[in-house]
Short mmCIF file of C-alpha atoms in Angstrom, two decimals:
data_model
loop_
_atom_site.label_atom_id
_atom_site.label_comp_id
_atom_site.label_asym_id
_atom_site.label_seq_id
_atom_site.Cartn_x
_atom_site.Cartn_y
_atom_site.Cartn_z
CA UNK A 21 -7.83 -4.40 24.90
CA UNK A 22 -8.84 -8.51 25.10
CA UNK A 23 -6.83 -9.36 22.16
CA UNK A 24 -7.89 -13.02 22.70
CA UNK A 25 -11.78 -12.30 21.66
CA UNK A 26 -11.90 -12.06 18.26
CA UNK A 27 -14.00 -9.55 16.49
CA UNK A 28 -14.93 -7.78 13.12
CA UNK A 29 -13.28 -4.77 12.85
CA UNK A 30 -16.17 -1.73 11.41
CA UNK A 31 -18.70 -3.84 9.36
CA UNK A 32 -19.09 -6.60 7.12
CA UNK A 33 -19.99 -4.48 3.84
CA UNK A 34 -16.63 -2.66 3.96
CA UNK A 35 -14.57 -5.96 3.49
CA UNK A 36 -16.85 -7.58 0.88
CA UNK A 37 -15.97 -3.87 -0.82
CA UNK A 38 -11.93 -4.18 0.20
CA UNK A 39 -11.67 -7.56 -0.88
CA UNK A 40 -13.25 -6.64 -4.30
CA UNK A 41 -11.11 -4.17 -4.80
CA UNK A 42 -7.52 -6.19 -3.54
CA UNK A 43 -8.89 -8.72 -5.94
CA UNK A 44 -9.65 -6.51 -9.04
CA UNK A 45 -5.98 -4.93 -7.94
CA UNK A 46 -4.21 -8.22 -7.98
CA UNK A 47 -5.19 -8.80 -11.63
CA UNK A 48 -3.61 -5.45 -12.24
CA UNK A 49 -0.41 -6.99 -11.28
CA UNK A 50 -1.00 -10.08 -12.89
CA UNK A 51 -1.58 -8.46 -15.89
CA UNK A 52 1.44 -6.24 -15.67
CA UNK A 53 3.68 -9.18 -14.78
CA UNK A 54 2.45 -10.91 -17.88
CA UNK A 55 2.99 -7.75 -19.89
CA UNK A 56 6.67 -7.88 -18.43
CA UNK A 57 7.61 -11.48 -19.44
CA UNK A 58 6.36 -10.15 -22.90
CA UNK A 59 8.34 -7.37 -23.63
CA UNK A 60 11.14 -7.33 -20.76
CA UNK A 61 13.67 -5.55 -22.88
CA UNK A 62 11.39 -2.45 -23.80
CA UNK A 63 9.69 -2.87 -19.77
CA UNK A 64 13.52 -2.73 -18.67
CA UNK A 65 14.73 0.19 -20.10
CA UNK A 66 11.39 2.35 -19.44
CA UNK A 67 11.40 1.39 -15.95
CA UNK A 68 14.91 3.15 -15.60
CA UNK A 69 13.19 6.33 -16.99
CA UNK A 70 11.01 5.91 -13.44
CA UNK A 71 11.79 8.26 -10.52
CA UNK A 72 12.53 5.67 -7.57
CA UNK A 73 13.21 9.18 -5.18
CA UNK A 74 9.51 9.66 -5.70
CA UNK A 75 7.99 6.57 -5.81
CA UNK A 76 9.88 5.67 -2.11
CA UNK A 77 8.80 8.97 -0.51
CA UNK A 78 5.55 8.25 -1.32
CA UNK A 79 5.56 5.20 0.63
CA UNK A 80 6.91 6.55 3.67
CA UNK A 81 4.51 9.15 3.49
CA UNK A 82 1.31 6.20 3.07
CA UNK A 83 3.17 4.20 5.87
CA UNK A 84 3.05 7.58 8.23
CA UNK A 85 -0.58 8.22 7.28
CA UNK A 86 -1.92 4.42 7.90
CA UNK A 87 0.26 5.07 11.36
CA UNK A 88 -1.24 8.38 12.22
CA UNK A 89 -5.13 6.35 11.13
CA UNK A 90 -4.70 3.94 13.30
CA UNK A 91 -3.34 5.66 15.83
CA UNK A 92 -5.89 8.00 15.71
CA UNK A 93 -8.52 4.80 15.78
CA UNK A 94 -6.95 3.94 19.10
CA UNK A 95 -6.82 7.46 20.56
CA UNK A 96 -10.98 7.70 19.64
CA UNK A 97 -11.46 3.99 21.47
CA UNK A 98 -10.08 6.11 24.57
CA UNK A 99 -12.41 8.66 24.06
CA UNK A 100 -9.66 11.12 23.09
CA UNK A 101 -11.91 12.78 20.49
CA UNK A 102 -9.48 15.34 19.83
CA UNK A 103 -6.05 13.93 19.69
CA UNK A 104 -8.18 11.29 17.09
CA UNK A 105 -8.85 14.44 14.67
CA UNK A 106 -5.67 16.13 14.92
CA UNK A 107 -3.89 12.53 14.08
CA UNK A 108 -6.68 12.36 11.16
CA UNK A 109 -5.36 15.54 9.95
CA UNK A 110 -1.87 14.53 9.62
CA UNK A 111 -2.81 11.82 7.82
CA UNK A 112 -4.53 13.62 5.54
CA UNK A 113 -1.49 15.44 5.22
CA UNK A 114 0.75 12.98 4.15
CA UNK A 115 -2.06 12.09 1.53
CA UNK A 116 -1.68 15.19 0.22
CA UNK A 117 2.31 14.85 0.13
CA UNK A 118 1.26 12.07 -1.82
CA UNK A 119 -1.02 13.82 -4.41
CA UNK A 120 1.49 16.65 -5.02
CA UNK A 121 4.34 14.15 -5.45
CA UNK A 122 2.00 12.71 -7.99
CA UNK A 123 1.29 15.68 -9.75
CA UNK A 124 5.44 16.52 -9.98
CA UNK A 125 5.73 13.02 -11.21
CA UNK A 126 3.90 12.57 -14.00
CA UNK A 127 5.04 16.63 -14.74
CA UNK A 128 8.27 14.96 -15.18
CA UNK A 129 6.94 12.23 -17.49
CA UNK A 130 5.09 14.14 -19.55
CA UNK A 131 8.19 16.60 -19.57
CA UNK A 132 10.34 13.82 -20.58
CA UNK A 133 8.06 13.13 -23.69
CA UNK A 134 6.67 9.64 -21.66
CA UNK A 135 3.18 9.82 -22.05
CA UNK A 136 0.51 7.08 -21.59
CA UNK A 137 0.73 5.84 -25.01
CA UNK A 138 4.30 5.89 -25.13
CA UNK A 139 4.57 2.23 -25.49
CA UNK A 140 3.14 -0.81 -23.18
CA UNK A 141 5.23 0.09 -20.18
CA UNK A 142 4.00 3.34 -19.72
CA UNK A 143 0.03 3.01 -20.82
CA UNK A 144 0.11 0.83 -17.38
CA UNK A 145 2.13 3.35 -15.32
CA UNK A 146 -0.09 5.60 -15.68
CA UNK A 147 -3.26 3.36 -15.47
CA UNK A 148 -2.68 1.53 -12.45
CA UNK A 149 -0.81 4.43 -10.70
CA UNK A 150 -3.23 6.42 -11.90
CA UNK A 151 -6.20 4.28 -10.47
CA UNK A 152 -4.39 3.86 -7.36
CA UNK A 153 -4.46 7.60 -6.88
CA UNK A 154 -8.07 7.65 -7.61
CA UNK A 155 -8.17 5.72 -5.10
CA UNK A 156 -6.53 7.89 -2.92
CA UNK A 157 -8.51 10.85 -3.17
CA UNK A 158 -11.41 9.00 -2.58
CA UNK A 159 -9.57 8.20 0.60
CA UNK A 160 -8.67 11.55 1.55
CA UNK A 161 -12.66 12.17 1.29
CA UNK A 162 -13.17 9.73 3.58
CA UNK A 163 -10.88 11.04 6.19
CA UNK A 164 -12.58 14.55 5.90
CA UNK A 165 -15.56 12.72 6.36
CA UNK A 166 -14.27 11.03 9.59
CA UNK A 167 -12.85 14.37 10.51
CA UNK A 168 -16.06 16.32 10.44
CA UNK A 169 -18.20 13.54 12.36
CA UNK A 170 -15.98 13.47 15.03
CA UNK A 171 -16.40 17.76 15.53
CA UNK A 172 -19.91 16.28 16.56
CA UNK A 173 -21.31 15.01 19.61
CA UNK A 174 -19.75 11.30 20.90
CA UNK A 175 -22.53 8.97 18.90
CA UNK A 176 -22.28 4.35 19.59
CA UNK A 177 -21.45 3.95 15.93
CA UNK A 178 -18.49 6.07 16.16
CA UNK A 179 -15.78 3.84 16.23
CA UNK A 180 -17.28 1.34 14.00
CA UNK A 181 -17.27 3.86 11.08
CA UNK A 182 -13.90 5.33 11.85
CA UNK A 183 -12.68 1.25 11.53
CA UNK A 184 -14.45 1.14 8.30
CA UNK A 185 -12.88 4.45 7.04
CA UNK A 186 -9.43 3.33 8.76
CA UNK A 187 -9.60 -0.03 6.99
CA UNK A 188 -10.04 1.39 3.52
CA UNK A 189 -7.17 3.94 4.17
CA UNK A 190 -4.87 0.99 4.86
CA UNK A 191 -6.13 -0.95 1.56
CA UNK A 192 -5.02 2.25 -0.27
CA UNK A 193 -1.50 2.12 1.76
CA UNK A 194 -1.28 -2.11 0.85
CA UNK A 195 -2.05 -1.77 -2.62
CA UNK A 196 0.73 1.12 -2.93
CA UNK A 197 3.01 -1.25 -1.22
CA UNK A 198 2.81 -4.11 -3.91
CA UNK A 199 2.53 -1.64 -6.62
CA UNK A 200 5.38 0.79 -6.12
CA UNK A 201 8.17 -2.50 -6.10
CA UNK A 202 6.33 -4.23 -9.17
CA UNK A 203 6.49 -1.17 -11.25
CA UNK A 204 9.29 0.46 -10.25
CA UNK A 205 12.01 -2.29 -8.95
CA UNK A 206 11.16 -5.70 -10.44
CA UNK A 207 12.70 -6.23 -13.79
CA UNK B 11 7.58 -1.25 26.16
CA UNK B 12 8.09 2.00 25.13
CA UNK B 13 6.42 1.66 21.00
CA UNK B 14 3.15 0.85 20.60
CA UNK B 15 2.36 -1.99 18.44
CA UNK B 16 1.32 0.13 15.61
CA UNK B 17 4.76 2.00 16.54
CA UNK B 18 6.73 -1.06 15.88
CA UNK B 19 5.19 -2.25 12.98
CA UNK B 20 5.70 0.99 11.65
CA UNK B 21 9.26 0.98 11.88
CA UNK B 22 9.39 -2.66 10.75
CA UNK B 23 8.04 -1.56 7.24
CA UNK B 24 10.26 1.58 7.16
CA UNK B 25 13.30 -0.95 7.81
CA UNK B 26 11.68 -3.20 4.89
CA UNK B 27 11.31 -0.53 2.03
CA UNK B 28 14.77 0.40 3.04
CA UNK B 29 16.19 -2.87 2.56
CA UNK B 30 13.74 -3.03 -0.57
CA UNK B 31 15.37 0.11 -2.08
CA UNK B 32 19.08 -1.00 -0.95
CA UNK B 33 18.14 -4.24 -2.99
CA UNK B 34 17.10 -2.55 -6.14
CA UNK B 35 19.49 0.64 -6.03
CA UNK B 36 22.79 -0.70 -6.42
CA UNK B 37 22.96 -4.21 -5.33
CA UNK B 38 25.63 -3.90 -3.15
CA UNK B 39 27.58 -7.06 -2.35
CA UNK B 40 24.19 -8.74 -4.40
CA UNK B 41 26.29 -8.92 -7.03
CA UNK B 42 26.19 -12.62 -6.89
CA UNK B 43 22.38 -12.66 -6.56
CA UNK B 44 20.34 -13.63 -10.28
CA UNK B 45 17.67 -11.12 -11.05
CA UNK B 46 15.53 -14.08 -10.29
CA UNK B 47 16.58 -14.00 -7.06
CA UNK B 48 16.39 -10.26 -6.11
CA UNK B 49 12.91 -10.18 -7.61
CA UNK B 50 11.99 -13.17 -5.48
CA UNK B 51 13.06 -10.89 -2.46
CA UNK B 52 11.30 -7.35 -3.74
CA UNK B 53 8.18 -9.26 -4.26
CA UNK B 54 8.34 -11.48 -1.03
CA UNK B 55 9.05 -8.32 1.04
CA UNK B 56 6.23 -6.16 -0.40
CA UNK B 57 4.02 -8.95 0.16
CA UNK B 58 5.10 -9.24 3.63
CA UNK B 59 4.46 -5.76 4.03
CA UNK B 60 1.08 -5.50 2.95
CA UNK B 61 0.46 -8.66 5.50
CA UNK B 62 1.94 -5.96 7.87
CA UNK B 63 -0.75 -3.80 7.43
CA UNK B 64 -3.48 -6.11 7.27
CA UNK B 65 -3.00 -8.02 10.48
CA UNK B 66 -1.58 -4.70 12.70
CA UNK B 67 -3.45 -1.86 11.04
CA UNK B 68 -6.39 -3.24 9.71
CA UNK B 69 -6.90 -5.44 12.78
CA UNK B 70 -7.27 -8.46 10.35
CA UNK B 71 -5.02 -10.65 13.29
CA UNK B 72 -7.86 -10.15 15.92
CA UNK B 73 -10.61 -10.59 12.77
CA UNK B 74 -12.83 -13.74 12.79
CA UNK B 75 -10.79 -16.55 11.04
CA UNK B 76 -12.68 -17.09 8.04
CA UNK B 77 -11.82 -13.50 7.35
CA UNK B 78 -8.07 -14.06 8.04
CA UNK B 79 -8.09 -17.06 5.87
CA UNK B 80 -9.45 -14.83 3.07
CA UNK B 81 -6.64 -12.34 3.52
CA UNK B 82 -3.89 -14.42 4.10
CA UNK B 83 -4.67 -16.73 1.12
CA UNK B 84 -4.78 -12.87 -1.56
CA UNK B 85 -1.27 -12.88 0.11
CA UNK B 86 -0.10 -15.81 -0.76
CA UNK B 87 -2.01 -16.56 -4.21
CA UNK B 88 -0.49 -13.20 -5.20
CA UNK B 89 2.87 -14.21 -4.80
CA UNK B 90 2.97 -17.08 -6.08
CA UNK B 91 1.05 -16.07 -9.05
CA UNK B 92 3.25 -13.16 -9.50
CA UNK B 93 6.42 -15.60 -9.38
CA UNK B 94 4.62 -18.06 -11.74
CA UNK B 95 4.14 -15.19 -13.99
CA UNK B 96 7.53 -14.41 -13.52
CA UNK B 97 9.37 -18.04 -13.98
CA UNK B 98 7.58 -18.61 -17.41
CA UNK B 99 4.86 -20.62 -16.10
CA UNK B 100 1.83 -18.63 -17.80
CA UNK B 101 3.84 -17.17 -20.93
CA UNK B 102 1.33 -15.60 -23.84
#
């Protein structure tokens, strides 16, 4: 691939939308950092309550699925239609790790008696984490959607959409990255 | 080479959320490291990481450079405002 050509990856809509959303995400952590600095005693000890075994699988299993996207990105740019959707499909799965790691996560919060309005700490756990995830399945519908257009007939704007679908995924794997250490490691 | 690009950058930010969660379990010989510190290096690394992903996996690297300049400055002005945040700088 020239690599010395540069060129816009899927189309210029989908990073006016990505860079919304890394923006409106970045005041997320603003805000939590702020809400930190506030109350760092009370943020402190709630954090501990925080599984960490969780929270890290979580990101191996986003940083496996934005591998197995953009692998599968490459493997469609050689035409390899079906090595693309099986790769799609283990992406998916390690989105759905994610989800049902979710779901035993907050099982175990709400178990624990930690609930959203618990105190400060917690309401934005489960907001932001909880947005993120949002996030996520929305993602996961996007990869079906990728899935299912590539069962059809080879069409020009192929690729193009898979990079806009691929580039989204990885937003959702970025933002997890930044999140995951500010809520559950920086204290 | 035997890895892919994407291959290699994948391992790179396996190695970094390992050396994130070494940081943050037990602090191992850290001991001497301030919280200020060790949150410096959580925060520096994650950021780092997301870069990861933006330049390898979302192709941002081979992007137009006004793009590049767009992601590359959320990188930085996160960071920093996150630190600044952090050191006092904005307190409510």
């Amino acid at each position: 691939m020239n690599t010395h050509r540069r060129r816009l990856p899927g189309e210029e809509g989908v990073w006016v939308f990505i860079l919304g959303d890394m923006v409106v995400f970045a005041l997320f952590f603003f805000v939590y950092m702020a809400g930190l600095m506030g109350q760092p005693e009370l943020y402190r000890e709630s954090q501990k309550s925080l599984n960490l075994t969780i929270g890290g699988t979580n990101t191996l299993l986003l940083l496996s699925s934005s591998w197995f996207v953009a692998t599968a990105l490459s493997s469609l740019r050689q035409g390899l239609r079906r090595r693309a959707r099986n790769l799609l499909m283990l992406a998916a799965a390690c989105g759905l790790g994610f989800v049902a790691l979710k779901f035993v996560e907050y099982g175990q919060k709400v178990d624990q008696g930690l609930l959203l309005t618990t105190n400060d700490f917690f309401m934005y756990f489960y907001v932001f984490t909880g947005i993120h995830f949002l996030h996520l399945a929305v993602g996961l519908f996007v990869l079906l959607y990728l899935w299912l257009r590539l069962g059809n007939d080879a069409s020009p704007g192929d690729v193009q959409v898979f990079e806009c679908g691929a580039a989204y995924w990885h937003m959702v794997d970025l933002l997890w990255l930044v999140l995951f250490p500010l809520l559950y490691m920086v204290r | 080479m035997y890895f892919s690009k994407t291959t290699l950058v994948w391992l790179a930010l396996l190695l970094l959320t390992a050396l994130s969660w070494f940081i943050t379990s037990d602090d191992h010989g850290l001991r001497y490291l301030s919280q200020s510190a060790i949150t410096a290096i959580l925060l520096g690394v994650a950021m780092f990481k997301a870069r990861l992903v933006i330049l390898h996996f979302m192709e941002i690297g081979e992007a137009p450079v006004a793009l590049r300049l767009v992601f590359e400055a959320w990188v930085l002005l996160v960071y920093g405002a996150l630190m600044a945040i952090y050191a006092g700088l904005f307190s409510v």
